[in-house]
CSV table of C-alpha atoms and ligand atoms in Angstrom, one decimal:
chain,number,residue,atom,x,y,z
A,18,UNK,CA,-81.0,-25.4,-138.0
A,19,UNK,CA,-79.7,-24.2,-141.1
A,20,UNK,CA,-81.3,-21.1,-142.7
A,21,UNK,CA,-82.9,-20.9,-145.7
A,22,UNK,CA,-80.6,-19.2,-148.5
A,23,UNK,CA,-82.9,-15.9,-149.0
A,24,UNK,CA,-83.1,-13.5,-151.8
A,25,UNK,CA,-85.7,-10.4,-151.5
A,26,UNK,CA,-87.7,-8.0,-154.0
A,27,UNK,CA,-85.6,-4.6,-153.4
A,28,UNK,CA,-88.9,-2.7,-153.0
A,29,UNK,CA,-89.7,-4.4,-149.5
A,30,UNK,CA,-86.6,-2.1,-148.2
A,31,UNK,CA,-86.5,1.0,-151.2
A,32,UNK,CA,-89.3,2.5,-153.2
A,33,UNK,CA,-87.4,2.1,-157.1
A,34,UNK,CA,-87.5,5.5,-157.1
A,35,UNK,CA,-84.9,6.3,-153.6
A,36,UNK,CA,-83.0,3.3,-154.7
A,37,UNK,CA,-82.2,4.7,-158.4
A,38,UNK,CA,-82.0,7.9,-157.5
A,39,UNK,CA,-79.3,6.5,-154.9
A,40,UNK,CA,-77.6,4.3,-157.9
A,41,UNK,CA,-77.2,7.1,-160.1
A,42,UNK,CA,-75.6,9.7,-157.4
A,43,UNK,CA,-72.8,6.8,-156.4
A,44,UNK,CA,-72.1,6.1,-159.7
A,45,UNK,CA,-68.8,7.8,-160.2
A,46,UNK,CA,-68.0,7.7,-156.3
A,47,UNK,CA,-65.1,5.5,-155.0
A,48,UNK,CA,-66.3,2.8,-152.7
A,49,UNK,CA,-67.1,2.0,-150.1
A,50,UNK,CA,-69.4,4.7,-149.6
A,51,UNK,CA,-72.8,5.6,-147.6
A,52,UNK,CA,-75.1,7.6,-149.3
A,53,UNK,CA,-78.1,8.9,-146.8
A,54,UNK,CA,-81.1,9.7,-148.0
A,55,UNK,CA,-82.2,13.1,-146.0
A,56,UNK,CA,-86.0,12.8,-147.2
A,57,UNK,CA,-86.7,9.3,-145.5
A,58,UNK,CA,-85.0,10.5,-142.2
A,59,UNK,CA,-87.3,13.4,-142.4
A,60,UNK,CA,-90.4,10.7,-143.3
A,61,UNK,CA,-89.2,8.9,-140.5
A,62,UNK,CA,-89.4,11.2,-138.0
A,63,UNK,CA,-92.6,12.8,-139.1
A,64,UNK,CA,-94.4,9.7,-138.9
A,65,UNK,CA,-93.2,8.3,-135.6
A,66,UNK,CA,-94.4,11.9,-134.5
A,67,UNK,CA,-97.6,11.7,-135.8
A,68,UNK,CA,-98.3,8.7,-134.5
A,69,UNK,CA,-97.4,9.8,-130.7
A,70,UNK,CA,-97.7,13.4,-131.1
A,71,UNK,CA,-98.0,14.0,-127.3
A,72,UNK,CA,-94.2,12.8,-126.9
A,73,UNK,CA,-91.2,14.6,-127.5
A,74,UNK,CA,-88.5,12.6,-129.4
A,75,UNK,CA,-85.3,12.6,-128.5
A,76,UNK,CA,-82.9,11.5,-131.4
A,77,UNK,CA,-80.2,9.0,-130.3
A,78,UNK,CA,-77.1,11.2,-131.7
A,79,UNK,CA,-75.0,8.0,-131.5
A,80,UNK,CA,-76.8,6.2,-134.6
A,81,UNK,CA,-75.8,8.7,-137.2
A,82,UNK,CA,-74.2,11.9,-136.1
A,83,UNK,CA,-74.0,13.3,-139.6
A,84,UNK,CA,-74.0,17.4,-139.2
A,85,UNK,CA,-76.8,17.2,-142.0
A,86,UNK,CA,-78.8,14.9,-140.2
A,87,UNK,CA,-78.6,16.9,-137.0
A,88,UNK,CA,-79.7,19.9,-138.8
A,89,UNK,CA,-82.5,18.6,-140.5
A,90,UNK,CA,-83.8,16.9,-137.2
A,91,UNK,CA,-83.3,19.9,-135.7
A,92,UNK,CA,-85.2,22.4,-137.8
A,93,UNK,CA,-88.1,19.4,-137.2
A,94,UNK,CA,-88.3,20.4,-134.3
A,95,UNK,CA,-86.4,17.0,-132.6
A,96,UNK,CA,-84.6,16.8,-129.2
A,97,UNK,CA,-81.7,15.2,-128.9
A,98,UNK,CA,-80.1,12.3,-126.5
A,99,UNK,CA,-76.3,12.7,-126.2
A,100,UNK,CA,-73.7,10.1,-124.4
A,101,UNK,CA,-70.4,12.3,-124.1
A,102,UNK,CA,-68.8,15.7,-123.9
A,103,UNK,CA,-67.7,15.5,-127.6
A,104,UNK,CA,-71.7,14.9,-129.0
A,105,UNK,CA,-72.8,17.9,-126.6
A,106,UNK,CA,-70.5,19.7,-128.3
A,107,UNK,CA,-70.7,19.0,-132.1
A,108,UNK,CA,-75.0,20.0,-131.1
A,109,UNK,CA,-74.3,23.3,-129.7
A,110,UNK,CA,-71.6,24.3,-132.8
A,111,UNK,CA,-74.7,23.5,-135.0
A,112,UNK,CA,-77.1,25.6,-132.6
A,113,UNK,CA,-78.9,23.5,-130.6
A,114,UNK,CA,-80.6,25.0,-127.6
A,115,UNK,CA,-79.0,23.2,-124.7
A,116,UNK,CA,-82.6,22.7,-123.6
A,117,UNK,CA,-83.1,20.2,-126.3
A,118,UNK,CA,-80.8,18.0,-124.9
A,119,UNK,CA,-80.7,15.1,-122.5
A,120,UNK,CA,-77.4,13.4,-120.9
A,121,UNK,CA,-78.7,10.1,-121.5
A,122,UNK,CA,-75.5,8.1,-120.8
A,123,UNK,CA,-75.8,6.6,-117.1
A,124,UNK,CA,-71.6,6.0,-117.4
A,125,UNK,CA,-70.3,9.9,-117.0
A,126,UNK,CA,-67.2,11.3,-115.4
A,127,UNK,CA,-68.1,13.5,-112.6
A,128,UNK,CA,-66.4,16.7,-114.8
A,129,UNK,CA,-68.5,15.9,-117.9
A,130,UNK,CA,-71.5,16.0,-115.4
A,131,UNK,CA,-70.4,20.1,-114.9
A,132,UNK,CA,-69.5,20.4,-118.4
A,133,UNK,CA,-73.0,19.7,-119.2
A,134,UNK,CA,-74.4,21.7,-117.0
A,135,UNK,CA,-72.1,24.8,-117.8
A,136,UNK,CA,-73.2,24.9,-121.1
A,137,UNK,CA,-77.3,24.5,-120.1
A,138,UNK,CA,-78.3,21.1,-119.6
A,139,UNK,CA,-81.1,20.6,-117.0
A,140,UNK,CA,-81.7,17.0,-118.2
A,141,UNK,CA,-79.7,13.8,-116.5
A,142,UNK,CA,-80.4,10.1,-116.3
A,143,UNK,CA,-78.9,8.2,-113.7
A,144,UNK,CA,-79.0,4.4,-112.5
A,145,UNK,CA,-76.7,4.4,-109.7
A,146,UNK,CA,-75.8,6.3,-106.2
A,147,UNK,CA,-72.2,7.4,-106.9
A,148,UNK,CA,-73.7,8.8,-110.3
A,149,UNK,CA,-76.8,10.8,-108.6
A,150,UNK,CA,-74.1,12.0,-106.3
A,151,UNK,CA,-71.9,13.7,-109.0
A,152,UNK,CA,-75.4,15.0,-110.6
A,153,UNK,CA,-76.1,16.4,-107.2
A,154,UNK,CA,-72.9,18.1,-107.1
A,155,UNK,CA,-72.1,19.4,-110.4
A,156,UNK,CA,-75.7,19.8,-111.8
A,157,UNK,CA,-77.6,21.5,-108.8
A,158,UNK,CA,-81.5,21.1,-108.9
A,159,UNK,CA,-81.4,19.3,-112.0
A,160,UNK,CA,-84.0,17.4,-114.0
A,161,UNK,CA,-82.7,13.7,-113.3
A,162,UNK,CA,-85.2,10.4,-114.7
A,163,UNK,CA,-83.8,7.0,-113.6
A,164,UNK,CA,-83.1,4.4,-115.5
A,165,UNK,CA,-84.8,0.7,-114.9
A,166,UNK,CA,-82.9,-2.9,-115.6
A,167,UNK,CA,-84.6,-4.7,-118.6
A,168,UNK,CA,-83.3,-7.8,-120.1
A,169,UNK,CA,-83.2,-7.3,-123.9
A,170,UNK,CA,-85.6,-10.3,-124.6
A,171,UNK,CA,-86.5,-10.1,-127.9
A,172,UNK,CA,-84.6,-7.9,-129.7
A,173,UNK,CA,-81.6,-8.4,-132.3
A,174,UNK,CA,-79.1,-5.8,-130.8
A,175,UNK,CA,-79.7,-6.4,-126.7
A,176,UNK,CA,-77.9,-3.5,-125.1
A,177,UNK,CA,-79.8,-3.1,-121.9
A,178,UNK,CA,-77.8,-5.5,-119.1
A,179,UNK,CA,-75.4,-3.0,-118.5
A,180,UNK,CA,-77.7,-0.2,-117.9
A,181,UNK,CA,-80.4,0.3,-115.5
A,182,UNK,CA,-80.9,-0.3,-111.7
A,183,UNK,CA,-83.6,-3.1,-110.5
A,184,UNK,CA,-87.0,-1.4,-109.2
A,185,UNK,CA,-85.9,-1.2,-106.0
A,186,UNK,CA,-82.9,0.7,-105.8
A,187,UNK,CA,-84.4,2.7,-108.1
A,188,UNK,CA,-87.0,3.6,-105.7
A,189,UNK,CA,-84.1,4.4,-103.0
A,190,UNK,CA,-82.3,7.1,-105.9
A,191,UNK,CA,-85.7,8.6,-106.4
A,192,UNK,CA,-85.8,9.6,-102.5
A,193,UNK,CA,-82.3,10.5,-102.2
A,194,UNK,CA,-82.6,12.7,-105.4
A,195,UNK,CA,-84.9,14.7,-103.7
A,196,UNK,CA,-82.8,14.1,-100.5
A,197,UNK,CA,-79.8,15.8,-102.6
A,198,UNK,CA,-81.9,18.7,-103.8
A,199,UNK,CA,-82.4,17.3,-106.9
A,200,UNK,CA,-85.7,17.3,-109.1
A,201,UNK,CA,-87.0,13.4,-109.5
A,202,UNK,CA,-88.9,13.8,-113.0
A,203,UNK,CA,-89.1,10.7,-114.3
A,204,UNK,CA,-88.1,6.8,-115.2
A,205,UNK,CA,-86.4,5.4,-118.1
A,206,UNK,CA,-85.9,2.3,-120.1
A,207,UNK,CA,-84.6,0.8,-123.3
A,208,UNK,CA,-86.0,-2.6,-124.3
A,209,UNK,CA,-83.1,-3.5,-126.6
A,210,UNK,CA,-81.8,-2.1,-130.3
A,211,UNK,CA,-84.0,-3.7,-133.3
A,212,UNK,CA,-87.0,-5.2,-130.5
A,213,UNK,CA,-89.4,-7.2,-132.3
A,214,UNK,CA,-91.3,-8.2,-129.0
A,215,UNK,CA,-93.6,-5.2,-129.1
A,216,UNK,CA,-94.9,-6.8,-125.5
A,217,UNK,CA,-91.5,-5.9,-124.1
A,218,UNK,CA,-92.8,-2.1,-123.7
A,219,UNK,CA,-95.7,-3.5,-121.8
A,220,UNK,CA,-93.6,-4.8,-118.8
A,221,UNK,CA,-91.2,-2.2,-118.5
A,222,UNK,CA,-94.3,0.1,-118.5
A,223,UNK,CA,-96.0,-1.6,-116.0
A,224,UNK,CA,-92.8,-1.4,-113.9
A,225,UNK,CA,-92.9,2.7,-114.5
A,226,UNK,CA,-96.2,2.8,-113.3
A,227,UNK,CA,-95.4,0.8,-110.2
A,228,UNK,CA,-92.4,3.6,-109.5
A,229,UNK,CA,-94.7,6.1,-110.0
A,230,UNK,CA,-97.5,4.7,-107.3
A,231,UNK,CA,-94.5,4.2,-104.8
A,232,UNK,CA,-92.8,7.7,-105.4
A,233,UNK,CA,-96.3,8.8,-104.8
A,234,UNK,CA,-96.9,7.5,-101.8
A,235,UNK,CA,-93.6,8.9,-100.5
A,236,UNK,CA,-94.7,12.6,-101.7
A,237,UNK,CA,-92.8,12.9,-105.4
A,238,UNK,CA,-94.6,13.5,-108.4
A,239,UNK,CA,-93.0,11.8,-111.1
A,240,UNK,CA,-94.1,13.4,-114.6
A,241,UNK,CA,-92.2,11.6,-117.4
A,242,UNK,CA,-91.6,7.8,-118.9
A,243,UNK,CA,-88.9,7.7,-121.2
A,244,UNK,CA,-89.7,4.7,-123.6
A,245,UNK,CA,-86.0,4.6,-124.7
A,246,UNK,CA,-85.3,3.4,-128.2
A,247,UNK,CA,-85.3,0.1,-129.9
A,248,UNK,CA,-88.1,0.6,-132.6
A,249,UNK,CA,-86.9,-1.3,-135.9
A,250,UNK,CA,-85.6,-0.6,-139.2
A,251,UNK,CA,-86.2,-2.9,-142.0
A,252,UNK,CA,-83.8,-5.5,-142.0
A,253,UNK,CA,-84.0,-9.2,-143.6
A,254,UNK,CA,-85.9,-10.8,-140.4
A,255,UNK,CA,-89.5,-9.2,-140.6
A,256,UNK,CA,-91.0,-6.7,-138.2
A,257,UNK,CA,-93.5,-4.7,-137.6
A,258,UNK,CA,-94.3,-1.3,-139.0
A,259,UNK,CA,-93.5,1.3,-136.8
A,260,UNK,CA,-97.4,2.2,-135.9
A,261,UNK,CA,-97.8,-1.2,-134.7
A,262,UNK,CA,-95.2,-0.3,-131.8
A,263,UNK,CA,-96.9,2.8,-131.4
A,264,UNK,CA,-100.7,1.7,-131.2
A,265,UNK,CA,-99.8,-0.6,-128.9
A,266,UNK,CA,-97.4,2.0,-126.6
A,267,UNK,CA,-100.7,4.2,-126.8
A,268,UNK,CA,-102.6,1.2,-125.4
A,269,UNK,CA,-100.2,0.1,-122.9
A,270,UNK,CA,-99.5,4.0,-121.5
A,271,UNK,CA,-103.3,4.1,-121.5
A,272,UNK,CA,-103.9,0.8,-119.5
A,273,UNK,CA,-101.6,1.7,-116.8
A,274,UNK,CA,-102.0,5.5,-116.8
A,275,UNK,CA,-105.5,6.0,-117.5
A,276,UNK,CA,-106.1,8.7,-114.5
A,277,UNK,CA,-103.3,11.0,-115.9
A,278,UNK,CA,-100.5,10.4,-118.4
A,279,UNK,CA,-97.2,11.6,-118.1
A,280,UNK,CA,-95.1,12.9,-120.5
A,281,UNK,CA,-93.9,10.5,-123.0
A,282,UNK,CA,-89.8,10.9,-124.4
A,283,UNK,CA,-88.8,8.8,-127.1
A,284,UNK,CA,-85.0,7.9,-127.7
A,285,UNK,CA,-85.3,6.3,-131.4
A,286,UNK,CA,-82.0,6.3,-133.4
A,287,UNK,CA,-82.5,3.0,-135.5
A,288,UNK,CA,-85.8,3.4,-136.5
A,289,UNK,CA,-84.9,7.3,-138.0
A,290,UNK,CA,-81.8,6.5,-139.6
A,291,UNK,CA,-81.6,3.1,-140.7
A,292,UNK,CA,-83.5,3.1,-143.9
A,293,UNK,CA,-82.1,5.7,-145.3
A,294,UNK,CA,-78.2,4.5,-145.7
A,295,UNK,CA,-77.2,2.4,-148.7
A,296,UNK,CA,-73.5,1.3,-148.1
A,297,UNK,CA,-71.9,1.4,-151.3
A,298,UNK,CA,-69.7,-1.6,-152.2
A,299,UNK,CA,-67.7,-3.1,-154.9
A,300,UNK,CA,-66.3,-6.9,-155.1
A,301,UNK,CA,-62.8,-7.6,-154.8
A,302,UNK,CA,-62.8,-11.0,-155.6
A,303,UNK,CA,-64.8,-14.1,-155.9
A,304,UNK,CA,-63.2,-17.4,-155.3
A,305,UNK,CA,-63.9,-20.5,-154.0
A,306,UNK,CA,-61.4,-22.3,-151.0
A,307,UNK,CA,-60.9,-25.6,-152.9
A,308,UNK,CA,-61.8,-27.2,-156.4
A,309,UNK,CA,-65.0,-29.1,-154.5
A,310,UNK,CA,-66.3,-26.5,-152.6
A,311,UNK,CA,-70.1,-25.5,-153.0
A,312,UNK,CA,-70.1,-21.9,-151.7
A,313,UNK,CA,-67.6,-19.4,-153.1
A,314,UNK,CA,-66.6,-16.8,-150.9
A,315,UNK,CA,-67.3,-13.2,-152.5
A,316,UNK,CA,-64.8,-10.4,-150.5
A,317,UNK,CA,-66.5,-7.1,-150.6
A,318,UNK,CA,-64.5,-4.1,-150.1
A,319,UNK,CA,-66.2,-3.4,-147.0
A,320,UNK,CA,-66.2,-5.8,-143.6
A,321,UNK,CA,-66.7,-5.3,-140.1
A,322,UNK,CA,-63.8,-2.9,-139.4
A,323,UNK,CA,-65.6,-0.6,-142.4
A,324,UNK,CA,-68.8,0.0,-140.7
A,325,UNK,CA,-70.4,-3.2,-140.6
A,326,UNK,CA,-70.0,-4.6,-136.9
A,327,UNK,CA,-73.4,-5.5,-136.2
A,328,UNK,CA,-72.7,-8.4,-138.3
A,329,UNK,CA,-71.3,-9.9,-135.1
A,330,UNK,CA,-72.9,-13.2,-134.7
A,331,UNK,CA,-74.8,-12.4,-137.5
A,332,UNK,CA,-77.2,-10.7,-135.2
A,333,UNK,CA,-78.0,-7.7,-138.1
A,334,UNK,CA,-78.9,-9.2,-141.4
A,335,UNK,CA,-78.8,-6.5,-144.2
A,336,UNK,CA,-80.4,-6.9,-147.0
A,337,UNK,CA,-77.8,-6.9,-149.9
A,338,UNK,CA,-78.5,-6.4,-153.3
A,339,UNK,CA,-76.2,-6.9,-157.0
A,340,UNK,CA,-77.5,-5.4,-159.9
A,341,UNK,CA,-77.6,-8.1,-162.0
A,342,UNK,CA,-80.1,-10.9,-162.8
A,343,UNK,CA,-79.4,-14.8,-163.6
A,344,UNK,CA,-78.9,-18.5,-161.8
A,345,UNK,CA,-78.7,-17.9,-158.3
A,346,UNK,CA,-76.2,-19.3,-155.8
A,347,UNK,CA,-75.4,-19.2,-152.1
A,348,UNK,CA,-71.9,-17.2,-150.9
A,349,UNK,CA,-70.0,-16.6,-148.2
A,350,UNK,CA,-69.4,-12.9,-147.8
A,351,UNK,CA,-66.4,-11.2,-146.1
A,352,UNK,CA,-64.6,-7.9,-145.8
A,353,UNK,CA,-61.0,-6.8,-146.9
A,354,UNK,CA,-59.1,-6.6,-143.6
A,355,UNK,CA,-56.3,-9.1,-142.5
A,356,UNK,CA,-58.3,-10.1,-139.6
A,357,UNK,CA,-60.6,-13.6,-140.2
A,358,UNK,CA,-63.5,-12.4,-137.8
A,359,UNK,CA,-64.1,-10.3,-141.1
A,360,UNK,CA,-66.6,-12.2,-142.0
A,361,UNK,CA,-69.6,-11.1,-142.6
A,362,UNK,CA,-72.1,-13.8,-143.4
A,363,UNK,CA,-71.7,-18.0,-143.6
A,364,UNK,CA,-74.1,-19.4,-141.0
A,365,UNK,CA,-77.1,-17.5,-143.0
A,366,UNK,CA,-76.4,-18.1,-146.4
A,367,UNK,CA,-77.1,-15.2,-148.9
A,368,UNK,CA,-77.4,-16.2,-152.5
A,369,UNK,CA,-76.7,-13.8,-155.3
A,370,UNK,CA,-76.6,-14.0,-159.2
A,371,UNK,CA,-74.3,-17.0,-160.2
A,372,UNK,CA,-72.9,-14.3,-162.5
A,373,UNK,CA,-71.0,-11.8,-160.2
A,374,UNK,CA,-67.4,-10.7,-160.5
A,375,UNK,CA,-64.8,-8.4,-159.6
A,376,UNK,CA,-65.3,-5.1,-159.7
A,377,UNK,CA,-69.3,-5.4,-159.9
A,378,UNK,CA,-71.2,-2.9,-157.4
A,379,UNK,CA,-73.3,-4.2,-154.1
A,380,UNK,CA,-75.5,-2.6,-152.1
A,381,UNK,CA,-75.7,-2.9,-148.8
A,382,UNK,CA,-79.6,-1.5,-147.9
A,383,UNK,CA,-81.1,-0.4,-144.6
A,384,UNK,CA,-76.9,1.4,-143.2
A,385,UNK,CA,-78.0,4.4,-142.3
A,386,UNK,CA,-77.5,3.8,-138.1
A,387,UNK,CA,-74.6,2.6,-136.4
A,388,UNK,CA,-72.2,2.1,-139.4
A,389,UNK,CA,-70.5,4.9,-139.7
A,390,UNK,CA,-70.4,5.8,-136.5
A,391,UNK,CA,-68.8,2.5,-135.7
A,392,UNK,CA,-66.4,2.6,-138.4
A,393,UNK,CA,-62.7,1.9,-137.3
A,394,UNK,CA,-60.2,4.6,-137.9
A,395,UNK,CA,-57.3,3.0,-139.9
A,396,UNK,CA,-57.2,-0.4,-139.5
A,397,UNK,CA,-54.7,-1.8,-142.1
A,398,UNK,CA,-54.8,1.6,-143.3
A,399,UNK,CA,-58.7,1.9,-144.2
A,400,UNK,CA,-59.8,5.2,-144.3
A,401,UNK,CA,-63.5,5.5,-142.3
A,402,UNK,CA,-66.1,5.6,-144.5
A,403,UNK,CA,-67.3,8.6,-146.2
A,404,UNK,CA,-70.9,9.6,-145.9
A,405,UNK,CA,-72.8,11.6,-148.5
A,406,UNK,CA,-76.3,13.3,-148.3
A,407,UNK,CA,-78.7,13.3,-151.0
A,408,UNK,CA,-81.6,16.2,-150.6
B,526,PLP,C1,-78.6,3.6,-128.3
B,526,PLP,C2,-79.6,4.3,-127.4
B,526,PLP,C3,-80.9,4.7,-128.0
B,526,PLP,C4,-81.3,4.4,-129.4
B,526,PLP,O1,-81.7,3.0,-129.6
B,526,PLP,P1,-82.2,2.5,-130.9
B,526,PLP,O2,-82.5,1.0,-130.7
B,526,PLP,O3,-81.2,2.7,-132.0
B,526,PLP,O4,-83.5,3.2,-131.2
B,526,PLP,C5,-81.8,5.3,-127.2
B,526,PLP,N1,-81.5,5.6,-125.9
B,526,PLP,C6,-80.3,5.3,-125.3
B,526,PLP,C7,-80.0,5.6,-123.9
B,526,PLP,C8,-79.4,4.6,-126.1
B,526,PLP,O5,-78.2,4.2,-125.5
């Protein structure tokens, strides 16, 4: 099935106001560029909180590790969920308390295990044996949650098969946690990046609360779910708002935990981030592949290797916008590297003003996680991309 060629009102992703305010401050800048803007992260994260104001949120560093960012979250009052040495280290040189901070990656070396809990880390997640061994070893009498297997279903950026144990083994860690000294505190899961199958929460929940009857049974107390990430940002493919994931979370945690609730942790990165980033392009050229051909392929001075690798498959559509009005036509769009999977978009056709030409400015709405800090370091000499804040 061939998409339909799709063209979108800029407001459904950018009050006028945030996007021409955004226009205005890149307007001398060199592009590529991301400019982030720090009031819709803060919106972001004050509405996800008021809508589950019994959780603590835990921002997914890895989405956007901008220093600004982390401050701001910060001084909201955010936690934070860290994967490696070097992100523990870049939150503690911007003073945050160590007790803030979960070791969320379930793939650690055993020394990064005591590095974490050198510098005050209580809080580990774990999916495997030889892992909870290291945590018993290097992080005595720590806080450890355990991670459950779920499939990704539904969502456009799966990254759950390669974390999680099944149920069952889970169950086993729980005991020997104890076993090893260690405090069992809780189970996690992560339903997959951009889910739009709010009902995937449901099941993993209802898997949580059959951990939770079992560790009881056997004399634990388990005191914490950790819903993981996953909530959306606004891309081209429709979702939900953000409070329909969260009524129904409420529902769900309230259907299968009506006696007592645990304590709810959150792991969004996406859903903070994403709408605040507008990636800042120019067009190199426009040019079509033979005198025949229907669709002309428009480069951008931005591709894959630039910050854009979620275009893989095609699985993240960005909404992409040119400044200028007229006949419309469907494009191919690709990036300026000397590699051909920079291609951004040909399956799903785009269509843009029939006008365009070199040099003209695109933006590239909805950047703000995992583009930057995906970018590639110099390939064919390409800088990474430079981030800017607005206030
Ligand atoms: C990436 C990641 C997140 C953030 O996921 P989003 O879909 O961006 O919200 C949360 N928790 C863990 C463990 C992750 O790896």
């Amino acid at each position: 099935m061939t998409p339909e060629p799709y063209r979108f009102p800029l407001n459904r992703f950018m009050s006028d106001k945030a996007f021409n305010r955004i226009q205005k401050f890149s307007k001398n800048l060199k592009t590529p560029c991301l400019v982030l803007d720090l009031d819709i992260i803060k919106s972001k994260y004050k509405e996800l909180k008021k809508e589950l104001p019994a959780s603590t949120i835990f921002y997914a560093l890895k989405a956007n590790p901008h220093d600004e960012i982390v401050l701001l979250l910060n001084d909201l009052g955010s936690h934070f969920d860290v994967a490696s040495t070097h992100e523990l280290d870049q939150l503690l040189r911007l003073g945050v308390s160590p007790e803030r901070i979960s070791y969320g990656n379930t793939i650690k070396k055993r020394d990064d295990v005591e590095y974490f809990f050198d510098k005050g880390v209580r809080l580990f997640v774990t999916d495997s044996f030889e892992d909870l061994r290291n945590i018993a070893d290097k992080a005595p009498g720590a806080n450890v949650f355990f991670r459950i297997l779920t499939d990704g279903t539904g969502s456009d950026w799966p990254l759950s098969r390669k974390f999680g144990a099944h149920p069952d083994v889970v169950y086993s860690l729980i005991l020997k946690a104890k076993e090893w000294g260690l405090s069992p505190f809780g189970i996690s899961f992560h339903v997959g990046s951009q889910q739009r199958d709010i009902g995937q929460w449901d099941e993993a929940l209802a898997r949580c609360k059959y951990l939770f009857d079992a560790a009881s049974e056997a004399g634990i107390r388990l005191k914490m779910i950790n819903l993981g990430g996953g909530f959306p940002a606004n891309y081209l493919e429709q979702t939900n708002p953000v409070i329909n994931y969260t009524s129904e979370i409420k529902r769900f945690v309230e259907e299968d935990f009506a006696d007592e609730h645990p304590l709810i942790y959150l792991e969004p990165g996406r859903s903070i981030v994403g709408d605040a980033g507008v990636l800042v392009s120019e067009i190199i050229r426009v040019s079509k592949k033979t005198k025949s051909s229907y669709q002309p392929w428009v480069f951008l001075d931005v591709g894959k290797f630039g910050g854009l690798i979620e275009t893989i498959d095609e699985s993240i559509r960005f909404p992409i916008y040119v400044d200028k009005a007229g006949k419309e036509e469907e494009v191919i769009l690709a990036g300026p590297t000397c590699d051909s999977m920079d291609i951004l978009y040909e399956k799903f056709k785009y269509t843009v003003p029939h006008s365009i030409e070199e040099g003209d400015r695109v933006y590239i709405l909805t950047t703000g996680a995992y583009t930057q800090s995906y970018c590639s370091i110099n390939f064919n000499g390409f800088p990474p991309i430079r981030a800017y804040i607005i206030k």
